[in-house]
Short mmCIF file of C-alpha atoms in Angstrom, two decimals:
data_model
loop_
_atom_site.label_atom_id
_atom_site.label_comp_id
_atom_site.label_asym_id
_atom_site.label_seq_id
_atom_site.Cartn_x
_atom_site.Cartn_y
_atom_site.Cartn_z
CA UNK A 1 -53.15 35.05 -2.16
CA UNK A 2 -49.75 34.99 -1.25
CA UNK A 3 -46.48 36.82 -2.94
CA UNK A 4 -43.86 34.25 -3.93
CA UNK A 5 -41.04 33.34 -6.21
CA UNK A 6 -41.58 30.89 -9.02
CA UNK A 7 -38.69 28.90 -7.03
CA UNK A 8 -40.48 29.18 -3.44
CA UNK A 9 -43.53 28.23 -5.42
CA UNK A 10 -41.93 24.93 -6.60
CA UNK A 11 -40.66 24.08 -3.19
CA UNK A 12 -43.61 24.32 -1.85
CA UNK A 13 -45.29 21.87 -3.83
CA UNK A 14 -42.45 19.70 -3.65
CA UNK A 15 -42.81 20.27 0.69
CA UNK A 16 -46.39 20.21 0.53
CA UNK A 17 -46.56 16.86 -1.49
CA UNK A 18 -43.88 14.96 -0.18
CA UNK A 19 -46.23 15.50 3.53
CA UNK A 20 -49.12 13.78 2.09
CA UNK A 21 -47.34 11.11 0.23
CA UNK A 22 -44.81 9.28 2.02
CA UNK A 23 -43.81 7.34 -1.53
CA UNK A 24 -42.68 10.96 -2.61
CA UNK A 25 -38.91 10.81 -2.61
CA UNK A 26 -36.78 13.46 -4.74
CA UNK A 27 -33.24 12.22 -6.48
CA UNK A 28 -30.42 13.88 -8.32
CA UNK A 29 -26.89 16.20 -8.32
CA UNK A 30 -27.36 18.56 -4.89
CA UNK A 31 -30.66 18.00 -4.01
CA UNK A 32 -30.39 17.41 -0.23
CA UNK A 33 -27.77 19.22 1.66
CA UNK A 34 -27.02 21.53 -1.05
CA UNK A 35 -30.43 21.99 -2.27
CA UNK A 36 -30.64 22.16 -5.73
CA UNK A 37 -28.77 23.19 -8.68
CA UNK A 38 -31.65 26.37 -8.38
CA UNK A 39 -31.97 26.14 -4.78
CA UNK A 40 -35.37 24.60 -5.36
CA UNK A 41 -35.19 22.14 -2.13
CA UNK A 42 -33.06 24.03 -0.51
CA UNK A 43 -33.52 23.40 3.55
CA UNK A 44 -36.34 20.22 2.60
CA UNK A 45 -33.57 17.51 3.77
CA UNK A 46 -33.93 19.08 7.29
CA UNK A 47 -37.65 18.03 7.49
CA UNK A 48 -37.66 14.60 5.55
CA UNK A 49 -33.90 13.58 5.56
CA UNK A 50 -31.34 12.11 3.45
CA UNK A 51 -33.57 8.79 2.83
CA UNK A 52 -35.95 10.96 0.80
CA UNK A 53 -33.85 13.70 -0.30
CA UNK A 54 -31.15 11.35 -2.38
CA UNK A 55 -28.05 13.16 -3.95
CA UNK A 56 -26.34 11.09 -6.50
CA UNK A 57 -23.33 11.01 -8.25
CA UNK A 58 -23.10 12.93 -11.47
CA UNK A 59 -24.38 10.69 -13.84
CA UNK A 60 -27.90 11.76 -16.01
CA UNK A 61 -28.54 7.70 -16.93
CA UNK A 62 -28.03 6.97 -13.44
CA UNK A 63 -30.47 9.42 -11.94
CA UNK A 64 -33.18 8.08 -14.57
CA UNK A 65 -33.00 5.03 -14.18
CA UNK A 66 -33.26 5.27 -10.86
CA UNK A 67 -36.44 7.04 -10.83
CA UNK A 68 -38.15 4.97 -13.53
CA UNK A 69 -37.25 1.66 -11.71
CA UNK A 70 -38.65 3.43 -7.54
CA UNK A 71 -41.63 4.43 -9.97
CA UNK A 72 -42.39 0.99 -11.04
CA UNK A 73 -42.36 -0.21 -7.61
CA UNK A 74 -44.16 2.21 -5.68
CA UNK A 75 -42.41 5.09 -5.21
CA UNK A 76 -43.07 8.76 -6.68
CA UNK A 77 -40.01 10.11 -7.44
CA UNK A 78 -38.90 13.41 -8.63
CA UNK A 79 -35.90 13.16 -10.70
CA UNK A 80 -33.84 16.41 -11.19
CA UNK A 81 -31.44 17.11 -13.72
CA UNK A 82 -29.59 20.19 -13.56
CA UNK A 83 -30.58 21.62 -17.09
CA UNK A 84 -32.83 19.68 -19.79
CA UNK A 85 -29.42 20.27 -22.06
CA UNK A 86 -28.47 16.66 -20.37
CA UNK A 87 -31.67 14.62 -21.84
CA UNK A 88 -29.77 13.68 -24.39
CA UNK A 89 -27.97 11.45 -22.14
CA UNK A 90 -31.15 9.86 -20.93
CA UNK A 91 -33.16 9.97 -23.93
CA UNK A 92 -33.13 5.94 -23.37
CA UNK A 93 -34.49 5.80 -20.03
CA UNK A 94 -37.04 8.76 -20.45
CA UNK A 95 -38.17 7.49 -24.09
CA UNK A 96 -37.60 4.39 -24.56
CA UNK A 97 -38.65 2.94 -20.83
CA UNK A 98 -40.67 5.56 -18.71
CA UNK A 99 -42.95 6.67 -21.85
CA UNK A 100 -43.30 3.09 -23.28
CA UNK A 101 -43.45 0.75 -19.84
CA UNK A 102 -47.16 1.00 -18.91
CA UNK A 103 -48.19 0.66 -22.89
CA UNK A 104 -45.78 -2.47 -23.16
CA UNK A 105 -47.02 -4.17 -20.15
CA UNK A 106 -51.15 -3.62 -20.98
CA UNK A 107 -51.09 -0.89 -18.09
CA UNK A 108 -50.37 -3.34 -14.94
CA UNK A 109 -47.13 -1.21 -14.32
CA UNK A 110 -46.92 2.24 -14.81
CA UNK A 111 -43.89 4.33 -14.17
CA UNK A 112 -45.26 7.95 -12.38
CA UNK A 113 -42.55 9.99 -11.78
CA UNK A 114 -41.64 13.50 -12.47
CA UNK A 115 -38.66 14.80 -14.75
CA UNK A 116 -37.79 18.38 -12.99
CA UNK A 117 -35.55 19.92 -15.18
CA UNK A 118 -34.99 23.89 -16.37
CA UNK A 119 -34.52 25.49 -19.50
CA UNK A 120 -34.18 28.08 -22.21
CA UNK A 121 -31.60 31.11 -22.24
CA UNK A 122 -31.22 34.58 -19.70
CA UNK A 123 -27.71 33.25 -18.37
CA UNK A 124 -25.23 33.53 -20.60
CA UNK A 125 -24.45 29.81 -19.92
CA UNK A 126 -23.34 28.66 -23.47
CA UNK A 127 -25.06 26.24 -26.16
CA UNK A 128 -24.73 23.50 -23.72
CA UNK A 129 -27.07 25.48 -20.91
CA UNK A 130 -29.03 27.28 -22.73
CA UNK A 131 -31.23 24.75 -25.24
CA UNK A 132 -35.06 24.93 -25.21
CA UNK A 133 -35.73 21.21 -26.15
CA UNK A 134 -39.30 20.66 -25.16
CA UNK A 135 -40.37 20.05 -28.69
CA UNK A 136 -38.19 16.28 -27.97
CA UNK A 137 -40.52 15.77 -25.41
CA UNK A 138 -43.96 16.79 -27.11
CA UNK A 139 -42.98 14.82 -29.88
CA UNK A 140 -42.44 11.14 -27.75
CA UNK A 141 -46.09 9.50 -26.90
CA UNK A 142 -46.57 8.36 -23.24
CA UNK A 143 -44.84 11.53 -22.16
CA UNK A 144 -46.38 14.30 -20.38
CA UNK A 145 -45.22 17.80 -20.20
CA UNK A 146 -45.80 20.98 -18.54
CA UNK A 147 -44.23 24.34 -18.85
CA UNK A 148 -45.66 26.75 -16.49
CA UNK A 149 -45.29 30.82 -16.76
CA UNK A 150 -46.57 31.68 -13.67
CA UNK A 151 -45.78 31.04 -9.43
CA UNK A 152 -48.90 29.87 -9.18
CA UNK A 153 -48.80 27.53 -11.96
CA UNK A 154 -45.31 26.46 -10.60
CA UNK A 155 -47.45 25.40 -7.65
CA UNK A 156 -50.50 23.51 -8.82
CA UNK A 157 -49.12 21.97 -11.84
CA UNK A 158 -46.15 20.64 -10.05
CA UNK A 159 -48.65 19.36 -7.49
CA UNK A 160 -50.91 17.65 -10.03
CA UNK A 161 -48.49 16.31 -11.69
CA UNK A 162 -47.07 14.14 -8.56
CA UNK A 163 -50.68 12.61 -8.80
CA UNK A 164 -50.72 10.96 -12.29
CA UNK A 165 -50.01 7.41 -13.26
CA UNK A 166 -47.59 8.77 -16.52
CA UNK A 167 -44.43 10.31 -16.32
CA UNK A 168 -44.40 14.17 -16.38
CA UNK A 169 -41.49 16.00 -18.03
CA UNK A 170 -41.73 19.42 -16.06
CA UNK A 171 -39.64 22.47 -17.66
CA UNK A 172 -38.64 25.40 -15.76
CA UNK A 173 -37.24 28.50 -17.09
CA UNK A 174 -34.27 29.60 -15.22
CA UNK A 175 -35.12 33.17 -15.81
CA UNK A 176 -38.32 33.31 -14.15
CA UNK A 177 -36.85 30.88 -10.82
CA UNK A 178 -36.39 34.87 -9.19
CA UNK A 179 -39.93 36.28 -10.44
CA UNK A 180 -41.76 37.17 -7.56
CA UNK A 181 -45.75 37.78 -8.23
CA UNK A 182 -48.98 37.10 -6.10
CA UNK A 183 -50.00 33.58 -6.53
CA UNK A 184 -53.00 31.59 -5.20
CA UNK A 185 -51.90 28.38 -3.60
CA UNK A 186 -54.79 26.99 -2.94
CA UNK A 187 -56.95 27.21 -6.19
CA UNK A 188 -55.37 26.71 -9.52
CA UNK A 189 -55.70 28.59 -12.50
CA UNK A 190 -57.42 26.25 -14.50
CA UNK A 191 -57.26 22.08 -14.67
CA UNK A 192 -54.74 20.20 -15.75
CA UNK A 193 -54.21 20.26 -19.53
CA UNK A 194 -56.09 23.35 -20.23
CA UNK A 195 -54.81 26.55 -21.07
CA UNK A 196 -55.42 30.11 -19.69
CA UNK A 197 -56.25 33.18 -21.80
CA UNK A 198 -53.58 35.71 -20.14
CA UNK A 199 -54.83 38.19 -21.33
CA UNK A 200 -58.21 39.23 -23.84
CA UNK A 201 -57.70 41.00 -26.97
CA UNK A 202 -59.84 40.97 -30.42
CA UNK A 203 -57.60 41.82 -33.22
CA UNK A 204 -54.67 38.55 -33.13
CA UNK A 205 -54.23 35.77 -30.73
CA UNK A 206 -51.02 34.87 -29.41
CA UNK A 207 -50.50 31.49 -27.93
CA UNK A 208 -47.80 30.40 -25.97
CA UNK A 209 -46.07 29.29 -22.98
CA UNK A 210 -43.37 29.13 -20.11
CA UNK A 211 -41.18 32.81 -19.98
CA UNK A 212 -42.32 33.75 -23.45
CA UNK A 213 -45.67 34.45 -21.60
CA UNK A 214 -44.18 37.28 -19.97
CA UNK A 215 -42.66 38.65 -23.60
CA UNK A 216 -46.32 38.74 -24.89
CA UNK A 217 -47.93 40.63 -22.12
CA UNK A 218 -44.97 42.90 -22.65
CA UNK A 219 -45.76 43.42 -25.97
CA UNK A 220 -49.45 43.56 -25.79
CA UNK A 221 -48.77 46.83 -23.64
CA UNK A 222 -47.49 48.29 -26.21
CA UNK A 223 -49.23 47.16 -29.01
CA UNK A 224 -52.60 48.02 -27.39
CA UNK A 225 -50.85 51.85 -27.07
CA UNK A 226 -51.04 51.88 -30.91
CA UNK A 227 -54.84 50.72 -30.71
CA UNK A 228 -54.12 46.66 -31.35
CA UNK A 229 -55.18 44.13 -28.84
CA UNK A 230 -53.72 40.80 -28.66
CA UNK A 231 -55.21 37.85 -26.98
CA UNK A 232 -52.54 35.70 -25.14
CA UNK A 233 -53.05 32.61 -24.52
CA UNK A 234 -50.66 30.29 -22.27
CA UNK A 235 -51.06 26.70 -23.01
CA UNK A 236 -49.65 25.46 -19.49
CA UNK A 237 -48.86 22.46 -20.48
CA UNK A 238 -47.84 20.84 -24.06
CA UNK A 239 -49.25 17.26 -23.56
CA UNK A 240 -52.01 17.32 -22.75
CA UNK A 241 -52.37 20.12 -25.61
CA UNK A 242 -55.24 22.71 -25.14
CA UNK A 243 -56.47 23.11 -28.65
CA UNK A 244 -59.97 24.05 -27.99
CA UNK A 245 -59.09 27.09 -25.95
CA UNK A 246 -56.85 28.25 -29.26
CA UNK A 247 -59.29 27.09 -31.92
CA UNK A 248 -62.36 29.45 -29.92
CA UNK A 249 -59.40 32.53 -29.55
CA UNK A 250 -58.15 32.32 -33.28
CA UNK A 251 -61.79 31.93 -34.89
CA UNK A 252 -62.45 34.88 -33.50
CA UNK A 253 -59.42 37.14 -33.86
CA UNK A 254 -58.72 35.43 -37.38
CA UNK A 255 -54.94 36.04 -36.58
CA UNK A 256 -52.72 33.83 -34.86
CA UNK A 257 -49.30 34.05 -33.94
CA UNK A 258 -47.49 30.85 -32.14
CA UNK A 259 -44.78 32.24 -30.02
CA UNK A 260 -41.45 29.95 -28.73
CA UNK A 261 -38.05 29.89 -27.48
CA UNK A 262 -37.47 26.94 -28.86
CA UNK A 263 -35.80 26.67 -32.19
CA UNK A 264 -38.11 27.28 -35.26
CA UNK A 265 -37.86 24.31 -37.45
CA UNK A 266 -39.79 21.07 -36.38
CA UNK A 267 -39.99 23.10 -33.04
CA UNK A 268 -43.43 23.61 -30.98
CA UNK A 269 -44.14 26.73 -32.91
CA UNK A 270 -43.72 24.63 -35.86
CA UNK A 271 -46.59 22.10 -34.61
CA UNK A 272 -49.22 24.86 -33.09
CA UNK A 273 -49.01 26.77 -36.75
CA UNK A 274 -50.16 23.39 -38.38
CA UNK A 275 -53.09 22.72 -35.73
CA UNK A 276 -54.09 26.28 -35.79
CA UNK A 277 -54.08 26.23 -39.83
CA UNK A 278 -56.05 23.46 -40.35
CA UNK A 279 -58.28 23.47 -37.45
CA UNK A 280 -59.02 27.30 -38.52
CA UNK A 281 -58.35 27.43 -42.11
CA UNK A 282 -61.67 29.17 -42.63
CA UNK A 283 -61.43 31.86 -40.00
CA UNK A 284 -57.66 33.10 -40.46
CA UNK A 285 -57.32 36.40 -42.39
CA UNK A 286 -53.81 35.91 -42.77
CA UNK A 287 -51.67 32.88 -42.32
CA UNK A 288 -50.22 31.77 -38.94
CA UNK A 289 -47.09 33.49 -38.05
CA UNK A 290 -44.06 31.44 -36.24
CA UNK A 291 -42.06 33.63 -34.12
CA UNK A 292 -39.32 30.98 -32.22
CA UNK A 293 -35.90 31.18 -31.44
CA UNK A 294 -32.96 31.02 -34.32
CA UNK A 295 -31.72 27.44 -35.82
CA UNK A 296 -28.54 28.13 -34.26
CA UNK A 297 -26.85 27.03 -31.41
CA UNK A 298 -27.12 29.43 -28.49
CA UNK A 299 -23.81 31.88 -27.68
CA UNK A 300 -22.38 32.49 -24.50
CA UNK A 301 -22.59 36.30 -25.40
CA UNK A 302 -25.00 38.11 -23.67
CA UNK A 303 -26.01 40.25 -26.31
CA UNK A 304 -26.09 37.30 -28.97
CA UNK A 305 -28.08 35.21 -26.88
CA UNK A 306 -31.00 37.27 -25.94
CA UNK A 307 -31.08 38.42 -30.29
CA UNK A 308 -31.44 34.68 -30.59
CA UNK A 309 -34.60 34.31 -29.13
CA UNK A 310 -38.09 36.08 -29.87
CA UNK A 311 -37.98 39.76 -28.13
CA UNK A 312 -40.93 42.22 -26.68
CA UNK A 313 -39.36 43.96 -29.91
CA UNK A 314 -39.65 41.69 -32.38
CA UNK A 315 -43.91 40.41 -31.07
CA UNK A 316 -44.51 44.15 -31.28
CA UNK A 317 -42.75 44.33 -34.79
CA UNK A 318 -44.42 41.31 -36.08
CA UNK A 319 -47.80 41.76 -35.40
CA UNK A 320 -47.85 45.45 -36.32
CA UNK A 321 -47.18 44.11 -39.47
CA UNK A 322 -49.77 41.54 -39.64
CA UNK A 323 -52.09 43.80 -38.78
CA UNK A 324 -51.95 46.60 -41.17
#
């Protein structure tokens, strides 16, 4: 066990991959001498160099498309864009070409690369820096995509996912890049794809991911000082999607909530409440609550922007009134 920062975590996998694989090569804005728009490779050009630390210019497309075409012929590259605000501008390249390439082509050519971008609010950075759009991603086959909570998972799924023949979309919050906890580095939580219960509870499972991890564990101190006990459950990653870990939790509990930053309609919250109702219809005791952020575009005020988005508050609220 060591005690790290979600960020330290990441560059160390990043370090620690690019040692064994040679083909590992990391491009975008500030990557090398800078070292990252997060500081996430800061100081890694000094070990492997400009040739595999590549700074670009400022173009989204460009970066892409770079990393899907050094993907299809050999390489590994991780592609970083400064916030996942900017997929819009590669939506073509990321859907339409890395996701689609080894389908169209019978798998002879696949395109493994990773997407490292970060997310969600905690910055007061404004609707254009502040967007939780994973729900784009889970919703494009041939895409996968992992969200982890934890330092730890930072580490391993980061790791794993520089080992897969698909392209991984890998969201990091940019309010937990500071959180320092004690991580193990050289065992992961669980595999790839499956989820982790958090934390055990019998009276209403909450399942989740990313920072609003930390908001349930929050709330399920206090909740379990007014004699409720939540089960959280963080999914780790969104494809592949743990449902049998949720489906055990909830037919147990009979009470589900799916928590999200993301926005609530047609957002991830939107998709687990339709799993978790029909894959549990006969178990739940009341119907599966959605707790996401607001359908609104996200303000630069700090006191807006953290009321747009699901609080310890608001869980606690919630499922208090689920409950009795």
């Amino acid at each position: 066990m060591v005690e790290i920062t979600y960020r330290d975590a990441l560059r160390q996998a990043l370090h620690d991959a690019m040692v064994a694989d040679e083909n590992v090569v990391v491009i975008g804005e500030e990557v090398g001498v800078y070292g990252g728009a997060y500081g996430v490779t800061k100081d890694l050009i000094k070990q492997f160099g400009p040739e595999r630390l590549i700074d670009t210019p400022i173009s989204e497309p460009a970066i892409i498309g770079t990393a899907v075409g050094a993907a299809m012929t050999g390489l590994r590259p991780v592609a970083e864009l400064m916030y996942v605000d900017f997929l819009g501008m590669t939506m073509d390249q990321v859907g339409n070409q890395a996701a689609k390439i080894r389908y169209m082509f019978g798998g002879q050519i696949g395109v493994p690369m990773v997407l490292r971008t970060q997310g969600g609010t905690g910055r007061s950075a404004g609707a254009q820096h502040s967007q939780s759009l994973e729900a784009w991603i889970m919703h494009t086959p041939g895409l996968r995509l992992a969200m982890p909570a934890t330092a730890a998972d930072a580490y391993h799924l980061l790791r794993h996912s520089l080992t897969l023949p698909d392209p991984v979309v890998f969201i990091e919050h940019k309010s937990l890049y500071a959180r320092k906890e004690e991580a193990n580095l050289d065992f992961p939580d669980a595999p790839w794809g499956k989820a982790v219960v958090r934390r055990r509870g019998d009276n209403v499972t909450v399942v989740t991911y990313s920072r609003m991890v930390h908001v349930a564990l929050e709330a399920a101190k206090v909740l379990a000082g007014k004699g409720i006990e939540i089960e959280v459950i963080d999914l780790r990653t969104l494809n592949p999607l743990d449902m049998d870990t949720v489906i055990a939790s909830v037919n147990r509990t009979g009470r589900a909530v799916a928590l999200s930053e993301g926005a609530l309609t047609a957002g991830v919250a939107a998709e687990l409440g339709a799993r978790i109702s029909e894959e549990c219809f006969d178990f739940l005791e009341d119907p599966v609550l959605r707790l996401a952020g607001e359908d609104i575009p996200i303000s630069v005020s700090q006191a807006l922007e953290s009321s747009s988005i699901p609080t310890v508050d608001l869980v606690v609220e919630s499922i208090e009134k689920m409950v009795r």
